């Protein structure tokens, strides 16, 4: 196992109105992988994300970036946020400028880049999310899915090593989800580490390399997707459920209809259907 | 979101009529205004603190947190009263014994008054006090707007905080100039969203028969006459004791 | 800066409350008329009021590093007009006292006079005057917000000076004392608030004309 | 087929910014059934819902309630909204009062009921959504899922014959979805007609009696859930996809592993797993 790029150790945090949000949370983020933070509403996902980019400061515990314990003075936070980008759930919360290109340029300009450099970054970020054609459009006239992608582009333009996304697929239709995941995959291929929070077990199973299951302000289990989702009791107690594809694939293996190894389980509808087809072709031959 | 509000909704007196606390806190403020400060203020401070902590069950720590910011203001403000400024002979600052007495008086009165405010604010949801305004002749349109403001404050605060987090994530507060610009963008966006929310609420409430008025059931809290009487007696006793002590101290 | 609970002598607290009342009555009448003509105005005004509360809770970036909050009087007066702002400002001040322990109940009247009456009226007056003299929108907004802010603090200084005349030099000396302290801390903040308000109004006029039109009702379409 | 309780005929509507939202839309809502309006973002779902309760007035076409063409004067709209309740997607758009009980009382009081009657309605509505314990709680301190249920209670308290819900499960975690659907099922049992919009094909398939597929401001197909979802090309062109359970069940039938009739297809993960288990038990016997 390589050294984690981000490491949260014993985080504790309570909101001003005394609601305890994190209660001794430990998490490791491996570089270059996709980590899903899977948890029900109120399990502390968003609070954790705000700790991972230094927005919130834990009452106890610490966050390490590349092994270094992070400070909370201004300079440290600025450096931290250049390495770790955070995309919040509601794009309305993070689009402040009149046009798409202006909005995406906000981060690079704040980083002190020149106008020309910022422009390059904007073009790059929009292209990597396949929304270059939106550059001149007014932000308020975008569809929800477009706003979501513009918000992500605003972070990408800062070229962070880790991109953290809060519920990236919330509110998107199947087509929008596919489009977004395609763009994120492209991002990962270029070496970016991805962390995303979700309560969608099917999404986490289909799309994450690693999963951390959150409940009551703690990480209840962390491992590869299959490891983390194996225990249906744990999932139930976290107000979650077993992913549909995994449940069916398991039932089909139990009934002797299908064979697959834990190392390479079917993850998506397409993969499972394919497996069923192949088997029936086999059976016929 | 606000610690004060959380206590107001969940304390031992939650189900009692808000008029009772209003009488206690308001009566406290009234006698504090009418009677000698040096003897009345400590008594009021004592009574209100005991009522808040032992009566309503507010933890001492949270009561102190309530007092912390205003007391900070007091500690920086009151010393000014103890200093006199002489303008005749150039500008000269000097300690003034009379001013010191004023400073002490103001400090005592502020602390006592603050304990009355704490009792009221920590035990009574703002909306229940606002509802009482209707009886004081405040037009119902104003009262309805106040109640709606209360509800929307939480919504908009959340958006403001999240918006600032989002801007900070993109280095929006890295220098003074950028901070100002980010804050300006945030405020403009918040206003736009506030107005959008008003329009969407119009649709949402229209589905529930909204025609302009925002009439809802009032919560039923029975007014307890025995308790009101006890509060009256308590305030009377404090007044008498304060006067007696004042005479005794001469 | 709010005058805290209990700080003013009772007579002064009562007197300032009496001063505030007529402004509130006039403002309330206007609100009642507006809501009668157009019932949905309740939602719009409530949103405006909640916005004003949130605005006053935001932290202003400061050069020195100490924390401060915008008063919002200038922006509020320009957007909503001074008579409606008196009511909204009073509501915000009451909620600040009860939710945040900023200000107080006995000092509510004095704080209303300074922050919801004097500040907004000065801001509004400066805004209209500058515009009618042909001043650019940016200049008018800046002056309105800055002077509205300063007027608020000047008024607070007067209130404190009247309540606590200097033992040697009287009210004038006290005013110099309080005013001097406020001037030192408040002039930079007033300038910052002026700049901030310019940024906000510029953004709104560029990208959000409809919203400004929607608000214009509150003061008879004044722009 | 019984007479429709709501009937939309040739609805056309354009927003002030000239975006055409409905382009000759026809829809029938059968009494006592659950109808899903399934469509991608921007397909006109919300606009349609706002027509069904008389909030928006079509440029052309009409809506019939119990066979009567509906008017748009004040009295007609009020009567209409008493029969047809609408729950918006974001509960914050519908909750305005400080406490739950107060908020729910708003609709009944607007209907002209006495305080005592309104109180009864409030208690009933809260009980039917199993949130009676929230009555005295401040609205702003509720969780998202609780807010959603309170918003629905606010409509139920008006005792509408038809309840329309815009994306009722959006933002809810698996546990919250299960809880909400349970409450809605209970509502249908008492005779209420339910119409809900969604872009979640799995939800629509699992939970609707009838489905209308929306695309570009029209109903592209309406029928029972199985009928409406049979054509995967149509789903693709509407930016949707085949529901996972249906896709897998079909693959298993095609491969000869499983038998089921179109009249009673497996709808949920549980049903399909059960079917697989039964078959393997059969096979062993």
PDB file of N, CA, C and O in Angstrom, chain C residues 157-222:
ATOM      1  N   UNK C 157     -22.172  57.686  19.063  1.00  0.00           N
ATOM      2  CA  UNK C 157     -21.292  58.490  19.919  1.00  0.00           C
ATOM      3  C   UNK C 157     -22.098  59.569  20.631  1.00  0.00           C
ATOM      4  O   UNK C 157     -21.889  59.831  21.820  1.00  0.00           O
ATOM      5  N   UNK C 158     -23.014  60.208  19.893  1.00  0.00           N
ATOM      6  CA  UNK C 158     -23.847  61.250  20.506  1.00  0.00           C
ATOM      7  C   UNK C 158     -24.695  60.648  21.622  1.00  0.00           C
ATOM      8  O   UNK C 158     -24.814  61.204  22.711  1.00  0.00           O
ATOM      9  N   UNK C 159     -25.265  59.483  21.345  1.00  0.00           N
ATOM     10  CA  UNK C 159     -26.098  58.834  22.365  1.00  0.00           C
ATOM     11  C   UNK C 159     -25.290  58.552  23.625  1.00  0.00           C
ATOM     12  O   UNK C 159     -25.748  58.792  24.742  1.00  0.00           O
ATOM     13  N   UNK C 160     -24.073  58.066  23.436  1.00  0.00           N
ATOM     14  CA  UNK C 160     -23.237  57.753  24.596  1.00  0.00           C
ATOM     15  C   UNK C 160     -22.798  59.031  25.306  1.00  0.00           C
ATOM     16  O   UNK C 160     -22.766  59.100  26.531  1.00  0.00           O
ATOM     17  N   UNK C 161     -22.483  60.073  24.512  1.00  0.00           N
ATOM     18  CA  UNK C 161     -22.032  61.326  25.099  1.00  0.00           C
ATOM     19  C   UNK C 161     -23.149  61.970  25.920  1.00  0.00           C
ATOM     20  O   UNK C 161     -22.915  62.504  27.004  1.00  0.00           O
ATOM     21  N   UNK C 162     -24.374  61.921  25.391  1.00  0.00           N
ATOM     22  CA  UNK C 162     -25.496  62.485  26.120  1.00  0.00           C
ATOM     23  C   UNK C 162     -25.732  61.723  27.418  1.00  0.00           C
ATOM     24  O   UNK C 162     -26.092  62.296  28.442  1.00  0.00           O
ATOM     25  N   UNK C 163     -25.532  60.433  27.364  1.00  0.00           N
ATOM     26  CA  UNK C 163     -25.773  59.605  28.541  1.00  0.00           C
ATOM     27  C   UNK C 163     -24.646  59.749  29.563  1.00  0.00           C
ATOM     28  O   UNK C 163     -24.885  59.711  30.763  1.00  0.00           O
ATOM     29  N   UNK C 164     -23.447  59.894  29.064  1.00  0.00           N
ATOM     30  CA  UNK C 164     -22.291  59.926  29.970  1.00  0.00           C
ATOM     31  C   UNK C 164     -21.432  61.149  29.692  1.00  0.00           C
ATOM     32  O   UNK C 164     -20.320  61.033  29.158  1.00  0.00           O
ATOM     33  N   UNK C 165     -21.925  62.335  30.040  1.00  0.00           N
ATOM     34  CA  UNK C 165     -21.112  63.528  29.804  1.00  0.00           C
ATOM     35  C   UNK C 165     -19.822  63.421  30.598  1.00  0.00           C
ATOM     36  O   UNK C 165     -19.791  62.826  31.679  1.00  0.00           O
ATOM     37  N   UNK C 166     -18.771  63.959  30.048  1.00  0.00           N
ATOM     38  CA  UNK C 166     -17.475  63.880  30.716  1.00  0.00           C
ATOM     39  C   UNK C 166     -17.519  64.688  32.012  1.00  0.00           C
ATOM     40  O   UNK C 166     -18.060  65.789  32.037  1.00  0.00           O
ATOM     41  N   UNK C 167     -16.973  64.154  33.104  1.00  0.00           N
ATOM     42  CA  UNK C 167     -17.016  64.850  34.390  1.00  0.00           C
ATOM     43  C   UNK C 167     -16.404  66.251  34.308  1.00  0.00           C
ATOM     44  O   UNK C 167     -16.851  67.155  35.002  1.00  0.00           O
ATOM     45  N   UNK C 168     -15.404  66.447  33.476  1.00  0.00           N
ATOM     46  CA  UNK C 168     -14.758  67.756  33.381  1.00  0.00           C
ATOM     47  C   UNK C 168     -15.313  68.576  32.220  1.00  0.00           C
ATOM     48  O   UNK C 168     -15.693  69.729  32.385  1.00  0.00           O
ATOM     49  N   UNK C 169     -15.344  67.956  31.037  1.00  0.00           N
ATOM     50  CA  UNK C 169     -15.626  68.762  29.848  1.00  0.00           C
ATOM     51  C   UNK C 169     -17.039  68.557  29.293  1.00  0.00           C
ATOM     52  O   UNK C 169     -17.355  69.022  28.204  1.00  0.00           O
ATOM     53  N   UNK C 170     -17.866  67.833  30.026  1.00  0.00           N
ATOM     54  CA  UNK C 170     -19.276  67.725  29.651  1.00  0.00           C
ATOM     55  C   UNK C 170     -19.527  66.910  28.393  1.00  0.00           C
ATOM     56  O   UNK C 170     -18.716  66.069  27.994  1.00  0.00           O
ATOM     57  N   UNK C 171     -20.679  67.205  27.791  1.00  0.00           N
ATOM     58  CA  UNK C 171     -21.127  66.423  26.635  1.00  0.00           C
ATOM     59  C   UNK C 171     -20.139  66.539  25.480  1.00  0.00           C
ATOM     60  O   UNK C 171     -19.808  65.535  24.824  1.00  0.00           O
ATOM     61  N   UNK C 172     -19.656  67.750  25.260  1.00  0.00           N
ATOM     62  CA  UNK C 172     -18.731  67.947  24.144  1.00  0.00           C
ATOM     63  C   UNK C 172     -17.465  67.107  24.330  1.00  0.00           C
ATOM     64  O   UNK C 172     -16.980  66.464  23.398  1.00  0.00           O
ATOM     65  N   UNK C 173     -16.963  67.111  25.550  1.00  0.00           N
ATOM     66  CA  UNK C 173     -15.764  66.335  25.845  1.00  0.00           C
ATOM     67  C   UNK C 173     -16.034  64.852  25.647  1.00  0.00           C
ATOM     68  O   UNK C 173     -15.223  64.121  25.059  1.00  0.00           O
ATOM     69  N   UNK C 174     -17.199  64.414  26.115  1.00  0.00           N
ATOM     70  CA  UNK C 174     -17.539  63.000  25.970  1.00  0.00           C
ATOM     71  C   UNK C 174     -17.653  62.621  24.495  1.00  0.00           C
ATOM     72  O   UNK C 174     -17.203  61.565  24.064  1.00  0.00           O
ATOM     73  N   UNK C 175     -18.245  63.566  23.731  1.00  0.00           N
ATOM     74  CA  UNK C 175     -18.401  63.302  22.300  1.00  0.00           C
ATOM     75  C   UNK C 175     -17.026  63.180  21.636  1.00  0.00           C
ATOM     76  O   UNK C 175     -16.802  62.304  20.800  1.00  0.00           O
ATOM     77  N   UNK C 176     -16.114  64.041  22.042  1.00  0.00           N
ATOM     78  CA  UNK C 176     -14.758  63.954  21.503  1.00  0.00           C
ATOM     79  C   UNK C 176     -14.138  62.605  21.861  1.00  0.00           C
ATOM     80  O   UNK C 176     -13.509  61.949  21.040  1.00  0.00           O
ATOM     81  N   UNK C 177     -14.387  62.212  23.118  1.00  0.00           N
ATOM     82  CA  UNK C 177     -13.813  60.964  23.617  1.00  0.00           C
ATOM     83  C   UNK C 177     -14.351  59.763  22.828  1.00  0.00           C
ATOM     84  O   UNK C 177     -13.596  58.999  22.221  1.00  0.00           O
ATOM     85  N   UNK C 178     -15.694  59.622  22.829  1.00  0.00           N
ATOM     86  CA  UNK C 178     -16.292  58.468  22.131  1.00  0.00           C
ATOM     87  C   UNK C 178     -16.085  58.566  20.623  1.00  0.00           C
ATOM     88  O   UNK C 178     -15.730  57.593  19.968  1.00  0.00           O
ATOM     89  N   UNK C 179     -16.331  59.787  20.113  1.00  0.00           N
ATOM     90  CA  UNK C 179     -16.187  59.989  18.671  1.00  0.00           C
ATOM     91  C   UNK C 179     -14.771  59.703  18.219  1.00  0.00           C
ATOM     92  O   UNK C 179     -14.555  59.092  17.172  1.00  0.00           O
ATOM     93  N   UNK C 180     -13.795  60.116  19.036  1.00  0.00           N
ATOM     94  CA  UNK C 180     -12.405  59.896  18.670  1.00  0.00           C
ATOM     95  C   UNK C 180     -12.086  58.414  18.554  1.00  0.00           C
ATOM     96  O   UNK C 180     -11.481  57.967  17.580  1.00  0.00           O
ATOM     97  N   UNK C 181     -12.544  57.666  19.550  1.00  0.00           N
ATOM     98  CA  UNK C 181     -12.290  56.221  19.528  1.00  0.00           C
ATOM     99  C   UNK C 181     -12.947  55.588  18.304  1.00  0.00           C
ATOM    100  O   UNK C 181     -12.335  54.813  17.574  1.00  0.00           O
ATOM    101  N   UNK C 182     -14.233  55.960  18.085  1.00  0.00           N
ATOM    102  CA  UNK C 182     -14.951  55.389  16.949  1.00  0.00           C
ATOM    103  C   UNK C 182     -14.307  55.798  15.631  1.00  0.00           C
ATOM    104  O   UNK C 182     -14.178  54.985  14.721  1.00  0.00           O
ATOM    105  N   UNK C 183     -13.904  57.077  15.551  1.00  0.00           N
ATOM    106  CA  UNK C 183     -13.335  57.563  14.293  1.00  0.00           C
ATOM    107  C   UNK C 183     -12.121  56.727  13.917  1.00  0.00           C
ATOM    108  O   UNK C 183     -11.974  56.292  12.782  1.00  0.00           O
ATOM    109  N   UNK C 184     -11.301  56.468  14.947  1.00  0.00           N
ATOM    110  CA  UNK C 184     -10.083  55.706  14.710  1.00  0.00           C
ATOM    111  C   UNK C 184     -10.386  54.332  14.116  1.00  0.00           C
ATOM    112  O   UNK C 184      -9.753  53.891  13.162  1.00  0.00           O
ATOM    113  N   UNK C 185     -11.377  53.660  14.722  1.00  0.00           N
ATOM    114  CA  UNK C 185     -11.664  52.298  14.270  1.00  0.00           C
ATOM    115  C   UNK C 185     -12.645  52.288  13.102  1.00  0.00           C
ATOM    116  O   UNK C 185     -12.604  51.402  12.268  1.00  0.00           O
ATOM    117  N   UNK C 186     -13.536  53.303  13.072  1.00  0.00           N
ATOM    118  CA  UNK C 186     -14.639  53.189  12.119  1.00  0.00           C
ATOM    119  C   UNK C 186     -14.362  53.782  10.749  1.00  0.00           C
ATOM    120  O   UNK C 186     -14.952  53.338   9.767  1.00  0.00           O
ATOM    121  N   UNK C 187     -13.491  54.768  10.668  1.00  0.00           N
ATOM    122  CA  UNK C 187     -13.297  55.366   9.342  1.00  0.00           C
ATOM    123  C   UNK C 187     -12.786  54.331   8.335  1.00  0.00           C
ATOM    124  O   UNK C 187     -13.343  54.204   7.248  1.00  0.00           O
ATOM    125  N   UNK C 188     -11.773  53.541   8.708  1.00  0.00           N
ATOM    126  CA  UNK C 188     -11.367  52.500   7.736  1.00  0.00           C
ATOM    127  C   UNK C 188     -12.500  51.524   7.413  1.00  0.00           C
ATOM    128  O   UNK C 188     -12.702  51.163   6.253  1.00  0.00           O
ATOM    129  N   UNK C 189     -13.266  51.166   8.440  1.00  0.00           N
ATOM    130  CA  UNK C 189     -14.353  50.221   8.197  1.00  0.00           C
ATOM    131  C   UNK C 189     -15.437  50.829   7.307  1.00  0.00           C
ATOM    132  O   UNK C 189     -16.015  50.153   6.459  1.00  0.00           O
ATOM    133  N   UNK C 190     -15.700  52.125   7.515  1.00  0.00           N
ATOM    134  CA  UNK C 190     -16.704  52.791   6.693  1.00  0.00           C
ATOM    135  C   UNK C 190     -16.252  52.819   5.239  1.00  0.00           C
ATOM    136  O   UNK C 190     -17.057  52.609   4.320  1.00  0.00           O
ATOM    137  N   UNK C 191     -14.959  53.060   5.030  1.00  0.00           N
ATOM    138  CA  UNK C 191     -14.440  53.052   3.663  1.00  0.00           C
ATOM    139  C   UNK C 191     -14.586  51.667   3.057  1.00  0.00           C
ATOM    140  O   UNK C 191     -15.036  51.501   1.921  1.00  0.00           O
ATOM    141  N   UNK C 192     -14.252  50.638   3.862  1.00  0.00           N
ATOM    142  CA  UNK C 192     -14.377  49.262   3.359  1.00  0.00           C
ATOM    143  C   UNK C 192     -15.830  48.967   3.019  1.00  0.00           C
ATOM    144  O   UNK C 192     -16.145  48.403   1.967  1.00  0.00           O
ATOM    145  N   UNK C 193     -16.735  49.383   3.905  1.00  0.00           N
ATOM    146  CA  UNK C 193     -18.148  49.119   3.621  1.00  0.00           C
ATOM    147  C   UNK C 193     -18.590  49.857   2.355  1.00  0.00           C
ATOM    148  O   UNK C 193     -19.375  49.338   1.561  1.00  0.00           O
ATOM    149  N   UNK C 194     -18.073  51.058   2.166  1.00  0.00           N
ATOM    150  CA  UNK C 194     -18.376  51.800   0.947  1.00  0.00           C
ATOM    151  C   UNK C 194     -17.930  51.026  -0.285  1.00  0.00           C
ATOM    152  O   UNK C 194     -18.694  50.841  -1.242  1.00  0.00           O
ATOM    153  N   UNK C 195     -16.695  50.526  -0.249  1.00  0.00           N
ATOM    154  CA  UNK C 195     -16.162  49.766  -1.388  1.00  0.00           C
ATOM    155  C   UNK C 195     -16.984  48.501  -1.624  1.00  0.00           C
ATOM    156  O   UNK C 195     -17.358  48.179  -2.762  1.00  0.00           O
ATOM    157  N   UNK C 196     -17.280  47.832  -0.534  1.00  0.00           N
ATOM    158  CA  UNK C 196     -18.040  46.589  -0.639  1.00  0.00           C
ATOM    159  C   UNK C 196     -19.403  46.854  -1.283  1.00  0.00           C
ATOM    160  O   UNK C 196     -19.838  46.121  -2.186  1.00  0.00           O
ATOM    161  N   UNK C 197     -20.066  47.913  -0.832  1.00  0.00           N
ATOM    162  CA  UNK C 197     -21.392  48.208  -1.356  1.00  0.00           C
ATOM    163  C   UNK C 197     -21.318  48.546  -2.845  1.00  0.00           C
ATOM    164  O   UNK C 197     -22.203  48.172  -3.623  1.00  0.00           O
ATOM    165  N   UNK C 198     -20.251  49.235  -3.235  1.00  0.00           N
ATOM    166  CA  UNK C 198     -20.075  49.537  -4.665  1.00  0.00           C
ATOM    167  C   UNK C 198     -19.970  48.246  -5.465  1.00  0.00           C
ATOM    168  O   UNK C 198     -20.637  48.074  -6.494  1.00  0.00           O
ATOM    169  N   UNK C 199     -19.169  47.312  -4.966  1.00  0.00           N
ATOM    170  CA  UNK C 199     -19.021  46.026  -5.679  1.00  0.00           C
ATOM    171  C   UNK C 199     -20.374  45.350  -5.818  1.00  0.00           C
ATOM    172  O   UNK C 199     -20.766  44.896  -6.899  1.00  0.00           O
ATOM    173  N   UNK C 200     -21.123  45.319  -4.705  1.00  0.00           N
ATOM    174  CA  UNK C 200     -22.416  44.627  -4.724  1.00  0.00           C
ATOM    175  C   UNK C 200     -23.372  45.295  -5.708  1.00  0.00           C
ATOM    176  O   UNK C 200     -23.969  44.637  -6.560  1.00  0.00           O
ATOM    177  N   UNK C 201     -23.493  46.618  -5.612  1.00  0.00           N
ATOM    178  CA  UNK C 201     -24.461  47.311  -6.474  1.00  0.00           C
ATOM    179  C   UNK C 201     -24.040  47.198  -7.936  1.00  0.00           C
ATOM    180  O   UNK C 201     -24.883  47.012  -8.821  1.00  0.00           O
ATOM    181  N   UNK C 202     -22.734  47.283  -8.202  1.00  0.00           N
ATOM    182  CA  UNK C 202     -22.278  47.102  -9.581  1.00  0.00           C
ATOM    183  C   UNK C 202     -22.682  45.740 -10.122  1.00  0.00           C
ATOM    184  O   UNK C 202     -23.187  45.635 -11.239  1.00  0.00           O
ATOM    185  N   UNK C 203     -22.446  44.708  -9.334  1.00  0.00           N
ATOM    186  CA  UNK C 203     -22.795  43.360  -9.791  1.00  0.00           C
ATOM    187  C   UNK C 203     -24.299  43.268 -10.038  1.00  0.00           C
ATOM    188  O   UNK C 203     -24.745  42.707 -11.033  1.00  0.00           O
ATOM    189  N   UNK C 204     -25.074  43.844  -9.114  1.00  0.00           N
ATOM    190  CA  UNK C 204     -26.521  43.748  -9.251  1.00  0.00           C
ATOM    191  C   UNK C 204     -27.020  44.514 -10.473  1.00  0.00           C
ATOM    192  O   UNK C 204     -27.884  44.037 -11.205  1.00  0.00           O
ATOM    193  N   UNK C 205     -26.462  45.707 -10.702  1.00  0.00           N
ATOM    194  CA  UNK C 205     -26.953  46.464 -11.852  1.00  0.00           C
ATOM    195  C   UNK C 205     -26.519  45.818 -13.161  1.00  0.00           C
ATOM    196  O   UNK C 205     -27.209  45.908 -14.157  1.00  0.00           O
ATOM    197  N   UNK C 206     -25.367  45.142 -13.136  1.00  0.00           N
ATOM    198  CA  UNK C 206     -24.927  44.488 -14.370  1.00  0.00           C
ATOM    199  C   UNK C 206     -25.715  43.228 -14.680  1.00  0.00           C
ATOM    200  O   UNK C 206     -26.112  42.993 -15.803  1.00  0.00           O
ATOM    201  N   UNK C 207     -25.921  42.421 -13.655  1.00  0.00           N
ATOM    202  CA  UNK C 207     -26.439  41.080 -13.940  1.00  0.00           C
ATOM    203  C   UNK C 207     -27.803  40.811 -13.355  1.00  0.00           C
ATOM    204  O   UNK C 207     -28.333  39.723 -13.517  1.00  0.00           O
ATOM    205  N   UNK C 208     -28.362  41.744 -12.629  1.00  0.00           N
ATOM    206  CA  UNK C 208     -29.565  41.395 -11.910  1.00  0.00           C
ATOM    207  C   UNK C 208     -30.560  42.537 -11.901  1.00  0.00           C
ATOM    208  O   UNK C 208     -31.165  42.856 -10.892  1.00  0.00           O
ATOM    209  N   UNK C 209     -30.738  43.147 -13.048  1.00  0.00           N
ATOM    210  CA  UNK C 209     -31.669  44.272 -13.177  1.00  0.00           C
ATOM    211  C   UNK C 209     -33.074  43.924 -12.681  1.00  0.00           C
ATOM    212  O   UNK C 209     -33.716  44.710 -12.001  1.00  0.00           O
ATOM    213  N   UNK C 210     -33.518  42.734 -13.032  1.00  0.00           N
ATOM    214  CA  UNK C 210     -34.880  42.328 -12.659  1.00  0.00           C
ATOM    215  C   UNK C 210     -35.066  42.408 -11.152  1.00  0.00           C
ATOM    216  O   UNK C 210     -36.105  42.857 -10.665  1.00  0.00           O
ATOM    217  N   UNK C 211     -34.050  41.942 -10.426  1.00  0.00           N
ATOM    218  CA  UNK C 211     -34.161  41.933  -8.978  1.00  0.00           C
ATOM    219  C   UNK C 211     -34.269  43.358  -8.439  1.00  0.00           C
ATOM    220  O   UNK C 211     -35.048  43.637  -7.539  1.00  0.00           O
ATOM    221  N   UNK C 212     -33.478  44.256  -9.020  1.00  0.00           N
ATOM    222  CA  UNK C 212     -33.541  45.639  -8.562  1.00  0.00           C
ATOM    223  C   UNK C 212     -34.921  46.223  -8.852  1.00  0.00           C
ATOM    224  O   UNK C 212     -35.490  46.946  -8.042  1.00  0.00           O
ATOM    225  N   UNK C 213     -35.461  45.877 -10.008  1.00  0.00           N
ATOM    226  CA  UNK C 213     -36.805  46.356 -10.337  1.00  0.00           C
ATOM    227  C   UNK C 213     -37.824  45.811  -9.342  1.00  0.00           C
ATOM    228  O   UNK C 213     -38.735  46.517  -8.927  1.00  0.00           O
ATOM    229  N   UNK C 214     -37.645  44.539  -8.973  1.00  0.00           N
ATOM    230  CA  UNK C 214     -38.593  43.930  -8.054  1.00  0.00           C
ATOM    231  C   UNK C 214     -38.581  44.644  -6.710  1.00  0.00           C
ATOM    232  O   UNK C 214     -39.594  44.730  -6.024  1.00  0.00           O
ATOM    233  N   UNK C 215     -37.416  45.183  -6.331  1.00  0.00           N
ATOM    234  CA  UNK C 215     -37.308  45.835  -5.033  1.00  0.00           C
ATOM    235  C   UNK C 215     -37.749  47.290  -5.069  1.00  0.00           C
ATOM    236  O   UNK C 215     -38.049  47.883  -4.042  1.00  0.00           O
ATOM    237  N   UNK C 216     -37.777  47.864  -6.277  1.00  0.00           N
ATOM    238  CA  UNK C 216     -38.010  49.298  -6.384  1.00  0.00           C
ATOM    239  C   UNK C 216     -39.365  49.705  -5.803  1.00  0.00           C
ATOM    240  O   UNK C 216     -39.556  50.848  -5.410  1.00  0.00           O
ATOM    241  N   UNK C 217     -40.297  48.751  -5.718  1.00  0.00           N
ATOM    242  CA  UNK C 217     -41.634  49.052  -5.190  1.00  0.00           C
ATOM    243  C   UNK C 217     -41.560  49.696  -3.813  1.00  0.00           C
ATOM    244  O   UNK C 217     -42.353  50.542  -3.453  1.00  0.00           O
ATOM    245  N   UNK C 218     -40.564  49.252  -3.020  1.00  0.00           N
ATOM    246  CA  UNK C 218     -40.538  49.634  -1.615  1.00  0.00           C
ATOM    247  C   UNK C 218     -40.346  51.135  -1.427  1.00  0.00           C
ATOM    248  O   UNK C 218     -40.767  51.699  -0.432  1.00  0.00           O
ATOM    249  N   UNK C 219     -39.709  51.789  -2.408  1.00  0.00           N
ATOM    250  CA  UNK C 219     -39.587  53.237  -2.250  1.00  0.00           C
ATOM    251  C   UNK C 219     -39.994  53.943  -3.530  1.00  0.00           C
ATOM    252  O   UNK C 219     -39.321  54.809  -4.061  1.00  0.00           O
ATOM    253  N   UNK C 220     -41.137  53.478  -4.041  1.00  0.00           N
ATOM    254  CA  UNK C 220     -41.762  54.180  -5.148  1.00  0.00           C
ATOM    255  C   UNK C 220     -40.915  54.239  -6.401  1.00  0.00           C
ATOM    256  O   UNK C 220     -40.978  55.194  -7.155  1.00  0.00           O
ATOM    257  N   UNK C 221     -40.139  53.220  -6.613  1.00  0.00           N
ATOM    258  CA  UNK C 221     -39.412  53.127  -7.876  1.00  0.00           C
ATOM    259  C   UNK C 221     -38.158  53.978  -7.939  1.00  0.00           C
ATOM    260  O   UNK C 221     -37.598  54.169  -8.994  1.00  0.00           O
ATOM    261  N   UNK C 222     -37.727  54.485  -6.806  1.00  0.00           N
ATOM    262  CA  UNK C 222     -36.518  55.311  -6.819  1.00  0.00           C
ATOM    263  C   UNK C 222     -35.307  54.482  -7.215  1.00  0.00           C
ATOM    264  O   UNK C 222     -35.156  53.349  -6.784  1.00  0.00           O
TER     265      UNK C 222
END
